[in-house]
Amino acid sequence: EAQVTQNPRYLITVTGKKLTVTCSQNMNHEYMSWYRQDPGLGLRQIYYSMNVEVTDKGDVPEGYKVSRKEKRNFPLILESPSPNQTSLYFCASSFRGTGDTGELFFGEGSRLTVL
Amino acid sequence: RKEVEQDPGPFNVPEGATVAFNCTYSNSASQSFFWYRQDCRKEPKLLMSVYSSGNEDGRFTAQLNRASQYISLLIRDSKLSDSATYLCVVNKGTGGFKTIFGAGTRLFVKA
């Protein structure tokens, strides 16, 4: 089954404790992206990757890191989480960016709470 | 001003009604436009792309007006299952690597 898998789905952590949210896709997509969703603000792009070892900042990259060592995986790293990073996070993938097919395939989301 | 703006609603309509959503965008260089649907606490899913000539998929019609920089979605004969949040999505440039989502319009269809 074609899918994007995120883990963990739910996490409560404390300020400053490094964490990683994993994202994996099995569709051989070149493009992957991370978003956060907050009430009234919609989804905002954090980082995206056009292919292995190629990443770039979205609109809200501060406080986050990413890596793309393999085509299928695109982890999101919070080196020192803060309460303002409490949010619902979505990973998405696409064959080659939304300009190509338009269809982003999303994971089920990871709800992160930073105390 | 937000780059992509939508009326947050909620829109409360009876079954069978026709409902229209609008979305405006500020970047005149935007190339690609889409409507996504998001059910409560679920991930967004592509509803339809929006083309300059307009396009239709069953009960759904999408229109693009580049001169006025707005996109519309028309839902005819609303069903209970259409209740969801509808997200307007615009890409920021060629390749579609940077995507901007509107905050969404909430629709409730009632029996």
mmCIF file of C-alpha atoms in Angstrom:
data_model
loop_
_atom_site.group_PDB
_atom_site.id
_atom_site.type_symbol
_atom_site.label_atom_id
_atom_site.label_comp_id
_atom_site.label_asym_id
_atom_site.label_seq_id
_atom_site.Cartn_x
_atom_site.Cartn_y
_atom_site.Cartn_z
ATOM 1 C CA GLU A 1 0.000 0.000 0.000
ATOM 2 C CA ALA A 2 1.356 3.421 -1.011
ATOM 3 C CA GLN A 3 1.805 5.510 2.097
ATOM 4 C CA VAL A 4 3.695 8.094 4.093
ATOM 5 C CA THR A 5 4.456 6.961 7.629
ATOM 6 C CA GLN A 6 5.266 9.290 10.495
ATOM 7 C CA ASN A 7 6.408 8.404 13.981
ATOM 8 C CA PRO A 8 5.627 9.094 16.699
ATOM 9 C CA ARG A 9 1.991 10.019 16.196
ATOM 10 C CA TYR A 10 1.766 11.630 19.618
ATOM 11 C CA LEU A 11 4.533 12.941 21.844
ATOM 12 C CA ILE A 12 4.721 15.008 25.002
ATOM 13 C CA THR A 13 8.182 16.227 25.847
ATOM 14 C CA VAL A 14 9.914 18.925 27.854
ATOM 15 C CA THR A 15 11.761 22.036 26.791
ATOM 16 C CA GLY A 16 15.268 21.358 25.550
ATOM 17 C CA LYS A 17 15.035 17.602 25.126
ATOM 18 C CA LYS A 18 16.110 16.759 21.584
ATOM 19 C CA LEU A 19 13.641 14.778 19.541
ATOM 20 C CA THR A 20 13.272 13.395 16.040
ATOM 21 C CA VAL A 21 10.069 12.798 14.120
ATOM 22 C CA THR A 22 10.614 10.224 11.420
ATOM 23 C CA CYS A 23 8.957 10.202 8.010
ATOM 24 C CA SER A 24 9.156 7.448 5.450
ATOM 25 C CA GLN A 25 7.477 7.013 2.072
ATOM 26 C CA ASN A 26 7.302 3.906 -0.110
ATOM 27 C CA MET A 27 6.335 5.559 -3.404
ATOM 28 C CA ASN A 28 9.853 6.398 -4.624
ATOM 29 C CA HIS A 29 8.961 10.090 -4.538
ATOM 30 C CA GLU A 30 11.725 12.614 -5.103
ATOM 31 C CA TYR A 31 10.070 15.441 -3.195
ATOM 32 C CA MET A 32 9.368 15.455 0.535
ATOM 33 C CA SER A 33 8.291 18.252 2.827
ATOM 34 C CA TRP A 34 7.441 19.030 6.442
ATOM 35 C CA TYR A 35 4.605 21.270 7.592
ATOM 36 C CA ARG A 36 3.229 22.390 10.882
ATOM 37 C CA GLN A 37 -0.442 23.171 11.388
ATOM 38 C CA ASP A 38 -1.650 25.621 13.991
ATOM 39 C CA PRO A 39 -5.212 26.907 14.555
ATOM 40 C CA GLY A 40 -6.032 29.874 12.344
ATOM 41 C CA LEU A 41 -2.699 29.692 10.527
ATOM 42 C CA GLY A 42 -3.141 26.678 8.299
ATOM 43 C CA LEU A 43 -0.226 24.513 7.255
ATOM 44 C CA ARG A 44 3.129 26.253 7.093
ATOM 45 C CA GLN A 45 6.102 24.741 5.342
ATOM 46 C CA ILE A 46 9.152 24.068 7.519
ATOM 47 C CA TYR A 47 11.650 22.400 5.177
ATOM 48 C CA TYR A 48 11.493 20.544 1.915
ATOM 49 C CA SER A 49 13.740 18.276 -0.079
ATOM 50 C CA MET A 50 13.882 17.920 -3.832
ATOM 51 C CA ASN A 51 15.989 14.759 -3.688
ATOM 52 C CA VAL A 52 18.659 12.943 -1.700
ATOM 53 C CA GLU A 53 21.057 15.398 -0.049
ATOM 54 C CA VAL A 54 19.093 18.387 -1.425
ATOM 55 C CA THR A 55 17.077 20.345 1.135
ATOM 56 C CA ASP A 56 15.880 23.920 1.507
ATOM 57 C CA LYS A 57 14.056 26.109 3.975
ATOM 58 C CA GLY A 58 10.355 26.713 3.878
ATOM 59 C CA ASP A 59 8.641 29.609 5.594
ATOM 60 C CA VAL A 60 9.197 28.608 9.240
ATOM 61 C CA PRO A 61 12.527 26.731 9.508
ATOM 62 C CA GLU A 62 13.761 28.248 12.783
ATOM 63 C CA GLY A 63 14.347 25.647 15.465
ATOM 64 C CA TYR A 64 14.225 22.691 13.069
ATOM 65 C CA LYS A 65 16.720 20.609 11.129
ATOM 66 C CA VAL A 66 16.230 17.987 8.460
ATOM 67 C CA SER A 67 18.318 15.517 6.532
ATOM 68 C CA ARG A 68 17.747 13.436 3.413
ATOM 69 C CA LYS A 69 20.318 10.671 3.319
ATOM 70 C CA GLU A 70 17.997 8.189 1.645
ATOM 71 C CA LYS A 71 15.213 8.805 -0.834
ATOM 72 C CA ARG A 72 12.512 7.247 1.333
ATOM 73 C CA ASN A 73 13.308 8.990 4.649
ATOM 74 C CA PHE A 74 13.084 12.619 5.701
ATOM 75 C CA PRO A 75 13.363 13.033 9.481
ATOM 76 C CA LEU A 76 12.540 16.281 11.266
ATOM 77 C CA ILE A 77 14.857 17.126 14.140
ATOM 78 C CA LEU A 78 14.117 19.495 16.990
ATOM 79 C CA GLU A 79 17.479 20.039 18.674
ATOM 80 C CA SER A 80 16.115 22.018 21.620
ATOM 81 C CA PRO A 81 12.321 22.050 21.547
ATOM 82 C CA SER A 82 10.450 25.013 22.982
ATOM 83 C CA PRO A 83 6.745 25.424 23.859
ATOM 84 C CA ASN A 84 6.115 27.460 20.699
ATOM 85 C CA GLN A 85 6.908 24.309 18.713
ATOM 86 C CA THR A 86 3.830 22.621 20.150
ATOM 87 C CA SER A 87 1.877 21.831 17.012
ATOM 88 C CA LEU A 88 0.523 19.214 14.630
ATOM 89 C CA TYR A 89 3.217 18.183 12.164
ATOM 90 C CA PHE A 90 2.668 16.663 8.750
ATOM 91 C CA CYS A 91 5.154 15.065 6.427
ATOM 92 C CA ALA A 92 4.260 14.893 2.746
ATOM 93 C CA SER A 93 5.751 13.553 -0.434
ATOM 94 C CA SER A 94 5.182 14.067 -4.117
ATOM 95 C CA PHE A 95 6.596 12.626 -7.283
ATOM 96 C CA ARG A 96 8.392 15.848 -8.146
ATOM 97 C CA GLY A 97 6.952 18.880 -6.363
ATOM 98 C CA THR A 98 3.451 20.293 -6.573
ATOM 99 C CA GLY A 99 4.229 22.067 -9.840
ATOM 100 C CA ASP A 100 4.363 18.698 -11.502
ATOM 101 C CA THR A 101 1.338 16.698 -10.437
ATOM 102 C CA GLY A 102 -0.050 18.806 -7.658
ATOM 103 C CA GLU A 103 -0.686 15.866 -5.427
ATOM 104 C CA LEU A 104 1.015 15.824 -2.097
ATOM 105 C CA PHE A 105 0.604 12.602 -0.135
ATOM 106 C CA PHE A 106 0.502 13.270 3.573
ATOM 107 C CA GLY A 107 1.321 11.200 6.587
ATOM 108 C CA GLU A 108 -1.276 10.942 9.338
ATOM 109 C CA GLY A 109 0.353 13.671 11.389
ATOM 110 C CA SER A 110 2.374 13.872 14.592
ATOM 111 C CA ARG A 111 0.939 15.826 17.488
ATOM 112 C CA LEU A 112 3.769 17.272 19.537
ATOM 113 C CA THR A 113 3.421 18.993 22.898
ATOM 114 C CA VAL A 114 6.421 20.722 24.452
ATOM 115 C CA LEU A 115 6.033 21.559 28.147
ATOM 116 C CA ARG B 1 -1.552 40.358 4.670
ATOM 117 C CA LYS B 2 -1.448 36.576 4.360
ATOM 118 C CA GLU B 3 -0.127 35.164 1.103
ATOM 119 C CA VAL B 4 -3.210 32.980 0.698
ATOM 120 C CA GLU B 5 -6.468 34.064 2.292
ATOM 121 C CA GLN B 6 -9.699 32.183 2.730
ATOM 122 C CA ASP B 7 -12.947 32.915 4.506
ATOM 123 C CA PRO B 8 -12.679 30.657 7.584
ATOM 124 C CA GLY B 9 -16.429 30.103 7.754
ATOM 125 C CA PRO B 10 -17.975 28.004 9.035
ATOM 126 C CA PHE B 11 -20.441 27.554 6.242
ATOM 127 C CA ASN B 12 -23.544 25.750 7.465
ATOM 128 C CA VAL B 13 -25.669 24.481 4.572
ATOM 129 C CA PRO B 14 -28.481 21.945 4.150
ATOM 130 C CA GLU B 15 -28.057 18.826 2.072
ATOM 131 C CA GLY B 16 -28.564 19.545 -1.604
ATOM 132 C CA ALA B 17 -27.395 23.139 -1.380
ATOM 133 C CA THR B 18 -24.816 24.733 -3.622
ATOM 134 C CA VAL B 19 -21.931 26.368 -1.811
ATOM 135 C CA ALA B 20 -18.991 28.402 -3.094
ATOM 136 C CA PHE B 21 -15.630 29.133 -1.518
ATOM 137 C CA ASN B 22 -13.189 31.796 -2.601
ATOM 138 C CA CYS B 23 -9.494 32.119 -2.020
ATOM 139 C CA THR B 24 -7.187 35.022 -2.862
ATOM 140 C CA TYR B 25 -3.421 34.915 -3.278
ATOM 141 C CA SER B 26 -0.897 37.721 -3.260
ATOM 142 C CA ASN B 27 2.011 36.376 -5.323
ATOM 143 C CA SER B 28 1.276 37.122 -8.977
ATOM 144 C CA ALA B 29 4.089 34.733 -9.988
ATOM 145 C CA SER B 30 2.252 31.727 -8.534
ATOM 146 C CA GLN B 31 2.001 28.920 -11.044
ATOM 147 C CA SER B 32 -0.036 26.092 -9.596
ATOM 148 C CA PHE B 33 -3.252 26.061 -7.623
ATOM 149 C CA PHE B 34 -5.115 23.337 -5.793
ATOM 150 C CA TRP B 35 -7.952 22.562 -3.451
ATOM 151 C CA TYR B 36 -7.346 20.047 -0.678
ATOM 152 C CA ARG B 37 -9.851 18.580 1.716
ATOM 153 C CA GLN B 38 -9.074 17.928 5.364
ATOM 154 C CA ASP B 39 -11.354 15.974 7.655
ATOM 155 C CA CYS B 40 -11.225 16.640 11.376
ATOM 156 C CA ARG B 41 -7.848 15.587 12.841
ATOM 157 C CA LYS B 42 -6.869 13.887 9.585
ATOM 158 C CA GLU B 43 -4.283 14.591 6.937
ATOM 159 C CA PRO B 44 -5.141 16.800 3.933
ATOM 160 C CA LYS B 45 -5.974 15.068 0.663
ATOM 161 C CA LEU B 46 -6.004 16.502 -2.827
ATOM 162 C CA LEU B 47 -9.502 17.349 -4.012
ATOM 163 C CA MET B 48 -8.619 18.877 -7.349
ATOM 164 C CA SER B 49 -6.122 20.956 -9.231
ATOM 165 C CA VAL B 50 -7.248 24.323 -10.580
ATOM 166 C CA TYR B 51 -6.575 25.218 -14.189
ATOM 167 C CA SER B 52 -6.901 28.533 -15.977
ATOM 168 C CA SER B 53 -9.672 27.165 -18.144
ATOM 169 C CA GLY B 54 -11.603 25.941 -15.122
ATOM 170 C CA ASN B 55 -12.227 22.313 -14.400
ATOM 171 C CA GLU B 56 -14.999 20.123 -13.130
ATOM 172 C CA ASP B 57 -15.033 16.818 -11.304
ATOM 173 C CA GLY B 58 -18.534 15.559 -10.674
ATOM 174 C CA ARG B 59 -20.228 17.951 -8.259
ATOM 175 C CA PHE B 60 -17.085 20.049 -7.840
ATOM 176 C CA THR B 61 -16.015 22.931 -10.069
ATOM 177 C CA ALA B 62 -12.833 24.935 -9.666
ATOM 178 C CA GLN B 63 -12.075 28.269 -11.311
ATOM 179 C CA LEU B 64 -8.977 30.427 -11.496
ATOM 180 C CA ASN B 65 -8.953 34.168 -12.147
ATOM 181 C CA ARG B 66 -5.334 35.220 -12.611
ATOM 182 C CA ALA B 67 -6.143 38.886 -13.210
ATOM 183 C CA SER B 68 -7.881 39.174 -9.850
ATOM 184 C CA GLN B 69 -5.708 36.543 -8.207
ATOM 185 C CA TYR B 70 -8.442 34.396 -6.821
ATOM 186 C CA ILE B 71 -9.500 30.794 -6.958
ATOM 187 C CA SER B 72 -12.955 29.424 -6.355
ATOM 188 C CA LEU B 73 -14.499 26.067 -5.523
ATOM 189 C CA LEU B 74 -18.157 25.341 -6.163
ATOM 190 C CA ILE B 75 -19.851 22.334 -4.619
ATOM 191 C CA ARG B 76 -23.256 21.428 -6.028
ATOM 192 C CA ASP B 77 -25.836 19.148 -4.412
ATOM 193 C CA SER B 78 -23.971 19.069 -1.091
ATOM 194 C CA LYS B 79 -23.812 15.755 0.740
ATOM 195 C CA LEU B 80 -23.351 15.130 4.455
ATOM 196 C CA SER B 81 -19.998 13.577 3.558
ATOM 197 C CA ASP B 82 -18.804 16.902 2.131
ATOM 198 C CA SER B 83 -18.492 18.245 5.680
ATOM 199 C CA ALA B 84 -14.810 19.045 6.059
ATOM 200 C CA THR B 85 -12.298 21.863 5.875
ATOM 201 C CA TYR B 86 -11.308 22.956 2.379
ATOM 202 C CA LEU B 87 -7.769 24.222 1.930
ATOM 203 C CA CYS B 88 -6.654 26.489 -0.879
ATOM 204 C CA VAL B 89 -3.057 25.763 -1.907
ATOM 205 C CA VAL B 90 -0.759 27.869 -4.067
ATOM 206 C CA ASN B 91 2.800 27.216 -5.091
ATOM 207 C CA LYS B 92 5.334 30.024 -4.814
ATOM 208 C CA GLY B 93 7.226 29.529 -8.014
ATOM 209 C CA THR B 94 8.351 27.194 -10.724
ATOM 210 C CA GLY B 95 8.702 23.572 -9.733
ATOM 211 C CA GLY B 96 6.129 23.899 -7.007
ATOM 212 C CA PHE B 97 8.650 23.261 -4.285
ATOM 213 C CA LYS B 98 7.344 25.931 -1.944
ATOM 214 C CA THR B 99 3.698 25.566 -1.107
ATOM 215 C CA ILE B 100 1.448 28.028 0.682
ATOM 216 C CA PHE B 101 -1.716 26.769 2.310
ATOM 217 C CA GLY B 102 -4.681 28.896 3.192
ATOM 218 C CA ALA B 103 -6.008 28.491 6.719
ATOM 219 C CA GLY B 104 -9.031 26.639 5.363
ATOM 220 C CA THR B 105 -12.781 27.084 5.120
ATOM 221 C CA ARG B 106 -14.919 24.904 7.330
ATOM 222 C CA LEU B 107 -18.070 23.399 5.808
ATOM 223 C CA PHE B 108 -20.904 21.734 7.716
ATOM 224 C CA VAL B 109 -23.607 20.042 5.657
ATOM 225 C CA LYS B 110 -26.720 19.217 7.658
ATOM 226 C CA ALA B 111 -29.596 16.862 6.978
#
